[in-house]
Amino acid sequence: MAYVPNFEYDIFISYSHVDNLTTPTESMGWIDTFEECLKVRLSQRVGDMRVVKIWRDPSLDGSQLFDTTIQNRINQSALFLAFTSTGYLSSDYCRQELEWFHQNATNNLGVSVGDRMRVLNVLLNNIPYQRWTQYFGKTSGYPFFASDNEEDPGYPIRCTGEAFEPQLRKLVDAIYKTLTAIKNVVAPAAPPRTVTKTIYLADTADSLVKHRERLRLELGNKVRIVSRIPPPYDAESHQEKVVEAMKTVDLSVHLLDVWPGREIEGEAGKSYPQKQVELGMQYAKSQFIWVPNTLELATIDDEGYKNFINKLQSGNRGEADYCFIKGAANSLSREVTEMLERKPAPGQNGKPSTSAAALVDTHWKDQLHAAHLGEFLREKSIKPLINPEEDDPKQNMKFLEERLKQVNKLIVIYGDVAEDWVQERLRVAMHLAIDARVDLKAFGVYFAPPRQRGPEGIFKLPWTTVHEFDNRDISNPQNLGPMLNAA
């Protein structure tokens, strides 16, 4: 199934084979390289390397009728990408493909959806619009050529050149918006249901009462709030009341700081806030645990409470599903709301399932290698996700954190990018995983050309191994057992 429901393919690529010829110094044709770049950028746009499906000929066996197979693929595609060149306009068969798509689109859904044409004109040569086919309508097209003047047809720009990337982004943006428009027509999204969420607002130290009350007011009518426990104050009755409440809520919220809070009656050395966190780990569906960004462990006098905070922040979570945030008080309401709106894929016992998924993190310089690595992971029944490219550093970190919550492996590509960039991505991912309570089982670095893996590991992280591998290991996947089988 494609990204757009009711279609087998999202994109049909129509091109003249003369535009994919290679010189003796080239390993891939222009169309081949373009398609790989397009796959990566679209994968980053939707956040998954398996979703958008593209078809391009000719992977047909000897028993398939060429015309019939091509026409069926065209009829099963949501978009038609025409790579317009002098060779394309000279090809009767390319014009035939356009006619097939136009005829089928006219009879089903339409040639355009809203203000978006389902035929996209990718210009490989400087061809005057008077020579364009009528099937391109009144669109302006997407130029991927360089020419000296208006009379010069020019040549396709280099896929790895500086001029290529901005044009590709414009095209990907148009494809994504058009696919989404079609998707909304063939399978409109159901209107959002009004669901009342319930949170347990745990007890706090006196120093945090004002933050707790402010949170209560800001959440307002968004949620139903269970709070004001204690009373009861005695240890046994308190525990019974807390467990009863936590079993009925969607999220338990705990605010902690340097002070442990009031000590429980009948349980020396344990405060109500600390006990409620511990009970939440056993009985709550999900937990949000917050400490101020000014908190330093060295400022906590109570040794037992200090160890408790340290374990929450950097220890092993076990089976508990909680988010540990060290942040500003004025963002509490937003962060709690985001936690409530999270919709992780269900796994065993309702926990998020990350057992067979890996995040492929790549710099734009190494985007071509991401598609190859994604194919390998799929062959090993591992769902590959890719981190979307985002110019805003804050958004980039937010997207990275959200992707890490969906996987249990991280693989950073090391090709044309600098070694320091890879090490920094590993370090940032590790800290995000700790802060967001993400249980990453394996870290990996894929050495892609022009890099060559040496005998010794060059990438290090505290407390965990970074698995380094290259094409030789992909050809012999038993070498990657410890990383691939980590669960």
Tab-separated table of C-alpha atoms in Angstrom:
chain	number	residue	atom	x	y	z
A	1	MET	CA	0.000	0.000	0.000
A	2	ALA	CA	1.256	3.457	-0.939
A	3	TYR	CA	1.186	6.674	1.106
A	4	VAL	CA	-2.057	7.581	-0.697
A	5	PRO	CA	-4.837	5.032	0.009
A	6	ASN	CA	-6.430	3.199	-2.930
A	7	PHE	CA	-3.252	3.485	-5.026
A	8	GLU	CA	-0.531	0.889	-5.462
A	9	TYR	CA	2.099	3.559	-6.155
A	10	ASP	CA	2.412	7.201	-5.190
A	11	ILE	CA	4.619	8.272	-8.086
A	12	PHE	CA	5.158	6.977	-11.616
A	13	ILE	CA	8.428	8.208	-13.140
A	14	SER	CA	8.251	8.742	-16.900
A	15	TYR	CA	11.553	9.433	-18.660
A	16	SER	CA	13.551	8.920	-21.813
A	17	HIS	CA	16.215	6.245	-21.363
A	18	VAL	CA	18.712	8.439	-23.188
A	19	ASP	CA	18.660	10.747	-20.135
A	20	ASN	CA	19.879	7.908	-17.911
A	21	LEU	CA	22.925	6.940	-19.976
A	22	THR	CA	26.286	6.912	-18.196
A	23	THR	CA	29.766	7.918	-19.298
A	24	PRO	CA	32.735	5.605	-18.605
A	25	THR	CA	33.462	7.597	-15.397
A	26	GLU	CA	29.902	7.363	-14.009
A	27	SER	CA	28.496	4.466	-11.984
A	28	MET	CA	24.871	5.678	-11.991
A	29	GLY	CA	22.763	7.461	-14.568
A	30	TRP	CA	21.191	10.863	-13.883
A	31	ILE	CA	17.682	9.438	-13.439
A	32	ASP	CA	18.987	6.694	-11.133
A	33	THR	CA	20.728	9.248	-8.916
A	34	PHE	CA	17.758	11.624	-8.946
A	35	GLU	CA	15.381	8.868	-7.866
A	36	GLU	CA	17.616	7.958	-4.903
A	37	CYS	CA	17.770	11.611	-3.793
A	38	LEU	CA	13.997	11.938	-4.212
A	39	LYS	CA	13.365	8.836	-2.097
A	40	VAL	CA	15.495	10.158	0.751
A	41	ARG	CA	13.979	13.641	0.759
A	42	LEU	CA	10.404	12.298	0.615
A	43	SER	CA	11.220	9.813	3.382
A	44	GLN	CA	12.467	12.687	5.521
A	45	ARG	CA	9.307	14.661	4.735
A	46	VAL	CA	7.008	11.877	5.979
A	47	GLY	CA	9.461	10.499	8.577
A	48	ASP	CA	9.460	6.893	7.332
A	49	MET	CA	11.586	5.217	4.654
A	50	ARG	CA	8.921	2.670	3.769
A	51	VAL	CA	5.875	4.812	3.078
A	52	VAL	CA	6.165	6.610	-0.286
A	53	LYS	CA	6.253	4.149	-3.194
A	54	ILE	CA	7.818	5.046	-6.555
A	55	TRP	CA	7.668	2.983	-9.759
A	56	ARG	CA	10.026	3.222	-12.706
A	57	ASP	CA	10.606	0.735	-15.512
A	58	PRO	CA	11.975	-1.667	-16.622
A	59	SER	CA	12.155	-4.390	-13.976
A	60	LEU	CA	9.945	-6.709	-16.020
A	61	ASP	CA	10.496	-10.409	-16.517
A	62	GLY	CA	10.231	-12.160	-19.852
A	63	SER	CA	6.625	-13.254	-19.352
A	64	GLN	CA	5.218	-9.726	-18.822
A	65	LEU	CA	3.738	-7.692	-21.669
A	66	PHE	CA	5.563	-4.352	-21.641
A	67	ASP	CA	2.698	-2.102	-22.746
A	68	THR	CA	0.112	-3.752	-20.497
A	69	THR	CA	2.373	-3.729	-17.435
A	70	ILE	CA	3.366	-0.075	-17.894
A	71	GLN	CA	-0.226	1.031	-18.410
A	72	ASN	CA	-1.361	-0.848	-15.293
A	73	ARG	CA	1.399	0.809	-13.230
A	74	ILE	CA	0.344	4.219	-14.555
A	75	ASN	CA	-3.302	3.565	-13.672
A	76	GLN	CA	-2.260	2.522	-10.157
A	77	SER	CA	-0.192	5.719	-9.519
A	78	ALA	CA	-1.363	8.871	-7.766
A	79	LEU	CA	1.183	11.201	-9.405
A	80	PHE	CA	2.942	11.281	-12.779
A	81	LEU	CA	6.492	12.719	-12.832
A	82	ALA	CA	7.534	13.613	-16.389
A	83	PHE	CA	11.271	14.227	-16.902
A	84	THR	CA	10.993	16.584	-19.863
A	85	SER	CA	14.008	16.768	-22.159
A	86	THR	CA	14.709	16.926	-25.862
A	87	GLY	CA	14.832	13.130	-25.770
A	88	TYR	CA	11.527	12.919	-23.880
A	89	LEU	CA	9.653	15.105	-26.367
A	90	SER	CA	11.112	13.073	-29.242
A	91	SER	CA	9.826	9.794	-27.765
A	92	ASP	CA	6.456	8.536	-28.969
A	93	TYR	CA	6.358	6.128	-26.043
A	94	CYS	CA	6.858	8.879	-23.438
A	95	ARG	CA	3.972	10.807	-24.974
A	96	GLN	CA	1.923	7.600	-24.866
A	97	GLU	CA	2.576	7.258	-21.116
A	98	LEU	CA	1.389	10.823	-20.573
A	99	GLU	CA	-1.752	10.157	-22.579
A	100	TRP	CA	-2.510	6.982	-20.593
A	101	PHE	CA	-2.187	8.801	-17.295
A	102	HIS	CA	-4.272	11.767	-18.461
A	103	GLN	CA	-7.029	9.518	-19.766
A	104	ASN	CA	-7.181	7.417	-16.597
A	105	ALA	CA	-6.991	10.487	-14.337
A	106	THR	CA	-9.802	12.181	-16.255
A	107	ASN	CA	-12.047	9.175	-15.697
A	108	ASN	CA	-10.977	8.669	-12.054
A	109	LEU	CA	-10.513	11.445	-9.495
A	110	GLY	CA	-9.426	14.082	-12.045
A	111	VAL	CA	-6.224	15.443	-13.557
A	112	SER	CA	-6.004	17.978	-10.739
A	113	VAL	CA	-7.017	17.969	-7.085
A	114	GLY	CA	-7.919	21.429	-5.874
A	115	ASP	CA	-5.269	23.736	-7.322
A	116	ARG	CA	-2.672	20.971	-7.710
A	117	MET	CA	-1.929	19.105	-10.929
A	118	ARG	CA	-1.272	15.374	-10.685
A	119	VAL	CA	1.238	15.672	-13.551
A	120	LEU	CA	4.519	17.323	-12.518
A	121	ASN	CA	6.896	18.614	-15.179
A	122	VAL	CA	10.573	18.136	-14.276
A	123	LEU	CA	12.631	20.034	-16.865
A	124	LEU	CA	16.014	18.513	-17.754
A	125	ASN	CA	16.573	20.898	-20.656
A	126	ASN	CA	15.748	24.522	-21.393
A	127	ILE	CA	12.657	23.863	-23.511
A	128	PRO	CA	10.273	26.754	-24.353
A	129	TYR	CA	6.798	26.230	-22.935
A	130	GLN	CA	5.384	26.464	-26.491
A	131	ARG	CA	6.910	23.016	-27.088
A	132	TRP	CA	5.488	21.479	-23.933
A	133	THR	CA	2.731	18.925	-24.232
A	134	GLN	CA	-0.821	20.032	-23.505
A	135	TYR	CA	-0.946	17.584	-20.583
A	136	PHE	CA	1.252	19.885	-18.473
A	137	GLY	CA	-1.575	22.397	-18.299
A	138	LYS	CA	-0.634	25.901	-17.162
A	139	THR	CA	1.997	24.842	-14.610
A	140	SER	CA	5.466	26.404	-14.696
A	141	GLY	CA	7.445	23.188	-14.146
A	142	TYR	CA	10.521	22.456	-12.023
A	143	PRO	CA	13.830	23.333	-13.739
A	144	PHE	CA	16.801	21.030	-13.144
A	145	PHE	CA	19.024	22.290	-15.969
A	146	ALA	CA	21.784	24.807	-16.562
A	147	SER	CA	22.024	26.736	-19.840
A	148	ASP	CA	24.011	29.719	-21.069
A	149	ASN	CA	21.117	31.585	-22.674
A	150	GLU	CA	17.478	31.281	-23.696
A	151	GLU	CA	18.429	29.562	-26.953
A	152	ASP	CA	20.719	27.004	-25.304
A	153	PRO	CA	18.963	23.751	-24.269
A	154	GLY	CA	21.699	23.167	-21.675
A	155	TYR	CA	22.251	20.024	-19.604
A	156	PRO	CA	20.784	18.541	-16.396
A	157	ILE	CA	22.472	19.963	-13.296
A	158	ARG	CA	24.658	17.663	-11.225
A	159	CYS	CA	22.579	15.847	-8.575
A	160	THR	CA	25.194	16.488	-5.884
A	161	GLY	CA	25.807	20.108	-6.830
A	162	GLU	CA	24.800	23.221	-4.869
A	163	ALA	CA	22.117	24.241	-7.381
A	164	PHE	CA	20.397	20.856	-7.159
A	165	GLU	CA	19.362	20.791	-3.495
A	166	PRO	CA	17.114	23.921	-3.447
A	167	GLN	CA	15.294	22.751	-6.573
A	168	LEU	CA	14.803	19.267	-5.151
A	169	ARG	CA	13.294	20.716	-1.967
A	170	LYS	CA	10.777	22.718	-3.993
A	171	LEU	CA	9.791	19.630	-5.953
A	172	VAL	CA	9.543	17.435	-2.841
A	173	ASP	CA	7.388	20.058	-1.140
A	174	ALA	CA	5.055	20.127	-4.149
A	175	ILE	CA	4.889	16.318	-4.327
A	176	TYR	CA	4.163	16.020	-0.608
A	177	LYS	CA	1.414	18.664	-0.709
A	178	THR	CA	-0.161	17.109	-3.797
A	179	LEU	CA	-0.064	13.577	-2.357
A	180	THR	CA	-1.604	14.904	0.858
A	181	ALA	CA	-4.347	16.699	-1.115
A	182	ILE	CA	-5.162	13.480	-2.971
A	183	LYS	CA	-5.068	11.520	0.277
A	184	ASN	CA	-7.577	13.903	1.856
A	185	VAL	CA	-9.932	13.421	-1.091
A	186	VAL	CA	-9.799	9.629	-1.367
A	187	ALA	CA	-9.665	9.039	2.410
A	188	PRO	CA	-10.619	12.215	4.285
A	189	ALA	CA	-9.494	12.312	7.865
A	190	ALA	CA	-12.196	11.640	10.409
A	191	PRO	CA	-13.129	14.679	12.505
A	192	PRO	CA	-11.206	14.719	15.767
A	193	ARG	CA	-13.066	13.179	18.660
A	194	THR	CA	-13.359	15.045	21.891
A	195	VAL	CA	-11.742	12.758	24.424
A	196	THR	CA	-11.462	13.752	28.039
A	197	LYS	CA	-8.025	12.910	29.386
A	198	THR	CA	-7.418	12.350	33.070
A	199	ILE	CA	-4.207	13.134	34.931
A	200	TYR	CA	-3.023	12.442	38.440
A	201	LEU	CA	-1.326	15.556	39.817
A	202	ALA	CA	0.991	14.223	42.495
A	203	ASP	CA	1.918	15.782	45.814
A	204	THR	CA	4.861	18.214	45.842
A	205	ALA	CA	7.260	19.854	48.239
A	206	ASP	CA	6.072	23.225	49.569
A	207	SER	CA	8.601	24.975	47.316
A	208	LEU	CA	6.710	23.737	44.227
A	209	VAL	CA	3.102	24.344	45.324
A	210	LYS	CA	2.809	27.539	43.264
A	211	HIS	CA	4.002	25.723	40.103
A	212	ARG	CA	1.568	22.888	40.753
A	213	GLU	CA	-1.367	25.269	41.154
A	214	ARG	CA	-0.379	27.236	38.078
A	215	LEU	CA	-0.287	23.993	36.086
A	216	ARG	CA	-3.748	23.096	37.365
A	217	LEU	CA	-5.147	26.469	36.214
A	218	GLU	CA	-3.436	26.389	32.795
A	219	LEU	CA	-4.679	22.896	32.004
A	220	GLY	CA	-8.160	24.172	32.838
A	221	ASN	CA	-10.884	22.241	31.024
A	222	LYS	CA	-8.436	20.291	28.864
A	223	VAL	CA	-8.237	17.431	31.348
A	224	ARG	CA	-9.876	15.979	34.427
A	225	ILE	CA	-7.470	16.264	37.351
A	226	VAL	CA	-7.184	13.863	40.251
A	227	SER	CA	-5.169	15.346	43.112
A	228	ARG	CA	-5.078	16.315	46.788
A	229	ILE	CA	-3.684	13.005	48.010
A	230	PRO	CA	-2.779	12.967	50.891
A	231	PRO	CA	-5.059	12.793	52.806
A	232	PRO	CA	-5.132	10.057	53.928
A	233	TYR	CA	-1.746	10.512	55.575
A	234	ASP	CA	-0.887	7.115	57.060
A	235	ALA	CA	1.332	4.960	54.854
A	236	GLU	CA	-1.073	2.078	54.183
A	237	SER	CA	-4.178	4.166	53.449
A	238	HIS	CA	-2.157	6.640	51.401
A	239	GLN	CA	-0.753	3.899	49.174
A	240	GLU	CA	-4.193	2.328	48.665
A	241	LYS	CA	-5.695	5.685	47.644
A	242	VAL	CA	-2.852	6.555	45.248
A	243	VAL	CA	-2.911	3.152	43.520
A	244	GLU	CA	-6.688	3.356	43.105
A	245	ALA	CA	-6.370	6.793	41.456
A	246	MET	CA	-3.418	5.928	39.230
A	247	LYS	CA	-5.153	2.925	37.705
A	248	THR	CA	-7.865	5.205	36.327
A	249	VAL	CA	-5.804	8.037	34.793
A	250	ASP	CA	-4.005	8.500	31.468
A	251	LEU	CA	-0.952	10.229	32.935
A	252	SER	CA	0.541	10.870	36.360
A	253	VAL	CA	2.422	14.163	36.726
A	254	HIS	CA	5.184	14.627	39.304
A	255	LEU	CA	7.040	17.859	40.098
A	256	LEU	CA	10.263	17.438	42.084
A	257	ASP	CA	13.080	19.708	43.199
A	258	VAL	CA	15.866	19.866	45.779
A	259	TRP	CA	13.447	19.274	48.689
A	260	PRO	CA	11.938	15.766	49.081
A	261	GLY	CA	8.666	17.027	50.629
A	262	ARG	CA	6.670	15.900	53.656
A	263	GLU	CA	7.630	12.606	55.244
A	264	ILE	CA	4.996	9.850	55.181
A	265	GLU	CA	3.356	8.982	58.483
A	266	GLY	CA	4.544	5.494	59.382
A	267	GLU	CA	7.248	5.217	56.692
A	268	ALA	CA	10.382	6.951	57.905
A	269	GLY	CA	12.807	8.342	55.317
A	270	LYS	CA	10.246	8.441	52.513
A	271	SER	CA	8.290	11.496	51.356
A	272	TYR	CA	4.836	11.593	49.775
A	273	PRO	CA	6.162	12.955	46.411
A	274	GLN	CA	8.865	10.261	46.235
A	275	LYS	CA	6.459	7.444	47.171
A	276	GLN	CA	3.956	8.578	44.564
A	277	VAL	CA	6.627	8.481	41.857
A	278	GLU	CA	7.508	4.914	42.865
A	279	LEU	CA	3.866	3.838	42.853
A	280	GLY	CA	3.396	5.467	39.463
A	281	MET	CA	6.158	3.323	38.017
A	282	GLN	CA	4.190	0.251	39.035
A	283	TYR	CA	0.609	1.295	38.342
A	284	ALA	CA	0.400	4.373	36.078
A	285	LYS	CA	-0.089	3.989	32.325
A	286	SER	CA	2.444	6.742	31.770
A	287	GLN	CA	4.382	9.246	33.884
A	288	PHE	CA	5.650	12.776	33.437
A	289	ILE	CA	8.422	13.639	35.913
A	290	TRP	CA	9.766	17.207	35.985
A	291	VAL	CA	12.599	18.930	37.816
A	292	PRO	CA	13.677	22.578	37.354
A	293	ASN	CA	16.556	23.155	34.940
A	294	THR	CA	18.470	24.803	37.804
A	295	LEU	CA	18.540	21.615	39.879
A	296	GLU	CA	22.014	20.221	40.597
A	297	LEU	CA	22.479	16.951	42.465
A	298	ALA	CA	25.229	18.498	44.595
A	299	THR	CA	22.685	20.880	46.152
A	300	ILE	CA	20.535	18.042	47.554
A	301	ASP	CA	21.364	17.382	51.208
A	302	ASP	CA	19.294	14.226	51.713
A	303	GLU	CA	21.526	11.404	50.430
A	304	GLY	CA	18.678	8.942	49.851
A	305	TYR	CA	16.647	11.508	47.944
A	306	LYS	CA	19.720	12.510	45.924
A	307	ASN	CA	20.209	8.885	44.823
A	308	PHE	CA	16.508	8.686	43.978
A	309	ILE	CA	16.705	11.737	41.657
A	310	ASN	CA	19.944	10.507	40.089
A	311	LYS	CA	18.404	7.105	39.331
A	312	LEU	CA	15.361	8.731	37.730
A	313	GLN	CA	17.586	10.807	35.511
A	314	SER	CA	20.220	8.309	34.451
A	315	GLY	CA	19.344	4.857	35.758
A	316	ASN	CA	17.654	1.876	34.136
A	317	ARG	CA	13.922	2.444	33.680
A	318	GLY	CA	13.030	-1.216	33.566
A	319	GLU	CA	9.409	-1.600	32.457
A	320	ALA	CA	8.325	1.888	33.530
A	321	ASP	CA	7.090	4.238	30.807
A	322	TYR	CA	7.960	7.722	31.958
A	323	CYS	CA	9.335	10.970	30.618
A	324	PHE	CA	11.942	12.768	32.742
A	325	ILE	CA	12.154	16.481	31.926
A	326	LYS	CA	14.630	19.002	33.265
A	327	GLY	CA	13.142	22.299	32.161
A	328	ALA	CA	11.567	25.683	32.791
A	329	ALA	CA	8.411	26.083	34.855
A	330	ASN	CA	6.713	28.257	32.224
A	331	SER	CA	6.712	25.362	29.727
A	332	LEU	CA	5.130	22.812	32.085
A	333	SER	CA	1.604	23.072	30.706
A	334	ARG	CA	2.762	22.672	27.098
A	335	GLU	CA	4.972	19.693	27.905
A	336	VAL	CA	2.236	17.894	29.852
A	337	THR	CA	-0.225	18.506	27.010
A	338	GLU	CA	2.260	17.128	24.454
A	339	MET	CA	2.784	14.054	26.623
A	340	LEU	CA	-0.975	13.473	26.771
A	341	GLU	CA	-1.282	13.781	22.990
A	342	ARG	CA	1.463	11.260	22.242
A	343	LYS	CA	0.119	8.287	20.308
A	344	PRO	CA	2.839	5.630	20.320
A	345	ALA	CA	2.333	2.485	18.331
A	346	PRO	CA	0.895	-0.119	20.705
A	347	GLY	CA	3.100	-2.992	21.727
A	348	GLN	CA	2.982	-5.665	24.362
A	349	ASN	CA	0.863	-4.669	27.378
A	350	GLY	CA	0.031	-1.392	25.661
A	351	LYS	CA	3.615	-0.128	25.804
A	352	PRO	CA	5.182	1.533	22.733
A	353	SER	CA	6.636	-1.032	20.338
A	354	THR	CA	10.203	-0.293	19.248
A	355	SER	CA	11.520	-3.842	19.040
A	356	ALA	CA	12.249	-3.853	15.308
A	357	ALA	CA	12.886	-0.260	14.294
A	358	ALA	CA	16.006	1.804	13.642
A	359	LEU	CA	16.520	5.525	13.139
A	360	VAL	CA	18.848	6.388	10.267
A	361	ASP	CA	20.389	9.777	11.007
A	362	THR	CA	22.157	11.420	8.074
A	363	HIS	CA	23.593	14.751	6.991
A	364	TRP	CA	22.324	15.973	3.621
A	365	LYS	CA	25.784	15.288	2.175
A	366	ASP	CA	25.224	11.549	2.713
A	367	GLN	CA	21.550	11.305	1.813
A	368	LEU	CA	22.113	8.858	-1.066
A	369	HIS	CA	23.543	6.279	1.343
A	370	ALA	CA	20.395	6.403	3.508
A	371	ALA	CA	18.264	4.703	0.849
A	372	HIS	CA	20.769	1.858	0.488
A	373	LEU	CA	20.957	1.376	4.242
A	374	GLY	CA	17.165	1.514	4.525
A	375	GLU	CA	16.788	-1.295	1.977
A	376	PHE	CA	19.229	-3.442	3.949
A	377	LEU	CA	17.332	-2.878	7.217
A	378	ARG	CA	14.016	-3.764	5.586
A	379	GLU	CA	15.529	-7.024	4.346
A	380	LYS	CA	16.328	-7.791	7.993
A	381	SER	CA	12.713	-7.023	9.033
A	382	ILE	CA	13.799	-3.828	10.796
A	383	LYS	CA	11.592	-0.790	10.195
A	384	PRO	CA	13.830	2.112	9.068
A	385	LEU	CA	12.868	5.638	10.095
A	386	ILE	CA	14.811	8.670	8.936
A	387	ASN	CA	15.317	11.929	10.767
A	388	PRO	CA	13.744	14.820	8.793
A	389	GLU	CA	16.013	17.667	7.785
A	390	GLU	CA	15.186	20.830	9.699
A	391	ASP	CA	17.103	24.117	9.564
A	392	ASP	CA	15.847	25.290	12.969
A	393	PRO	CA	18.150	23.660	15.595
A	394	LYS	CA	15.364	23.519	18.206
A	395	GLN	CA	12.994	21.831	15.782
A	396	ASN	CA	15.781	19.481	14.710
A	397	MET	CA	16.292	18.353	18.303
A	398	LYS	CA	12.533	17.991	18.828
A	399	PHE	CA	12.185	15.793	15.732
A	400	LEU	CA	15.217	13.745	16.762
A	401	GLU	CA	13.724	13.132	20.212
A	402	GLU	CA	10.358	12.105	18.766
A	403	ARG	CA	12.000	9.673	16.306
A	404	LEU	CA	14.129	8.156	19.086
A	405	LYS	CA	10.929	7.348	21.010
A	406	GLN	CA	9.842	5.118	18.113
A	407	VAL	CA	12.968	2.978	17.763
A	408	ASN	CA	15.464	0.948	19.745
A	409	LYS	CA	18.466	1.444	17.449
A	410	LEU	CA	20.244	4.526	16.096
A	411	ILE	CA	22.521	4.405	13.062
A	412	VAL	CA	24.453	7.519	11.985
A	413	ILE	CA	25.877	7.632	8.446
A	414	TYR	CA	29.551	8.592	8.146
A	415	GLY	CA	30.407	9.413	4.533
A	416	ASP	CA	31.298	12.870	3.248
A	417	VAL	CA	30.379	14.458	6.566
A	418	ALA	CA	33.046	15.293	9.153
A	419	GLU	CA	33.941	12.871	11.938
A	420	ASP	CA	33.089	15.504	14.569
A	421	TRP	CA	29.532	15.778	13.212
A	422	VAL	CA	28.955	12.045	13.659
A	423	GLN	CA	30.383	12.038	17.189
A	424	GLU	CA	28.228	15.013	18.154
A	425	ARG	CA	25.063	13.335	16.793
A	426	LEU	CA	25.829	10.226	18.838
A	427	ARG	CA	26.416	12.297	21.959
A	428	VAL	CA	23.256	14.385	21.502
A	429	ALA	CA	21.146	11.294	20.814
A	430	MET	CA	22.463	9.593	23.936
A	431	HIS	CA	21.586	12.595	26.118
A	432	LEU	CA	18.147	12.947	24.511
A	433	ALA	CA	17.545	9.262	25.128
A	434	ILE	CA	18.458	9.658	28.794
A	435	ASP	CA	16.363	12.791	29.292
A	436	ALA	CA	13.322	11.402	27.474
A	437	ARG	CA	13.695	7.907	28.973
A	438	VAL	CA	14.208	6.268	25.583
A	439	ASP	CA	15.621	2.764	25.872
A	440	LEU	CA	18.059	2.598	22.951
A	441	LYS	CA	19.519	-0.883	22.719
A	442	ALA	CA	22.156	-0.223	20.045
A	443	PHE	CA	24.164	2.644	18.553
A	444	GLY	CA	25.768	2.205	15.140
A	445	VAL	CA	27.866	4.148	12.633
A	446	TYR	CA	27.683	3.170	8.963
A	447	PHE	CA	30.926	3.934	7.125
A	448	ALA	CA	29.796	4.952	3.631
A	449	PRO	CA	32.068	5.848	0.709
A	450	PRO	CA	34.484	7.612	0.716
A	451	ARG	CA	35.138	6.431	4.305
A	452	GLN	CA	37.012	3.224	5.039
A	453	ARG	CA	36.564	1.461	8.351
A	454	GLY	CA	39.776	0.729	10.169
A	455	PRO	CA	40.497	-2.118	12.620
A	456	GLU	CA	39.824	0.003	15.723
A	457	GLY	CA	36.639	1.813	16.712
A	458	ILE	CA	36.931	5.598	16.514
A	459	PHE	CA	33.496	6.473	17.891
A	460	LYS	CA	32.975	6.192	21.642
A	461	LEU	CA	30.088	6.662	24.054
A	462	PRO	CA	30.151	6.156	27.815
A	463	TRP	CA	28.452	2.992	29.111
A	464	THR	CA	27.654	1.559	25.675
A	465	THR	CA	29.257	0.162	22.518
A	466	VAL	CA	29.092	1.944	19.166
A	467	HIS	CA	28.890	-0.675	16.416
A	468	GLU	CA	30.875	0.373	13.322
A	469	PHE	CA	30.180	-1.273	9.972
A	470	ASP	CA	30.426	-0.751	6.220
A	471	ASN	CA	29.408	-2.405	2.926
A	472	ARG	CA	31.531	-5.453	3.686
A	473	ASP	CA	29.441	-6.135	6.785
A	474	ILE	CA	26.182	-5.595	4.898
A	475	SER	CA	27.348	-8.298	2.480
A	476	ASN	CA	28.014	-10.529	5.511
A	477	PRO	CA	25.221	-9.555	7.925
A	478	GLN	CA	26.221	-12.171	10.480
A	479	ASN	CA	28.947	-9.659	11.445
A	480	LEU	CA	26.160	-7.300	12.553
A	481	GLY	CA	24.356	-9.786	14.798
A	482	PRO	CA	24.958	-7.919	18.098
A	483	MET	CA	23.517	-4.703	16.652
A	484	LEU	CA	20.667	-6.123	14.539
A	485	ASN	CA	19.464	-8.525	17.222
A	486	ALA	CA	19.532	-6.008	20.077
A	487	ALA	CA	16.021	-5.827	21.535
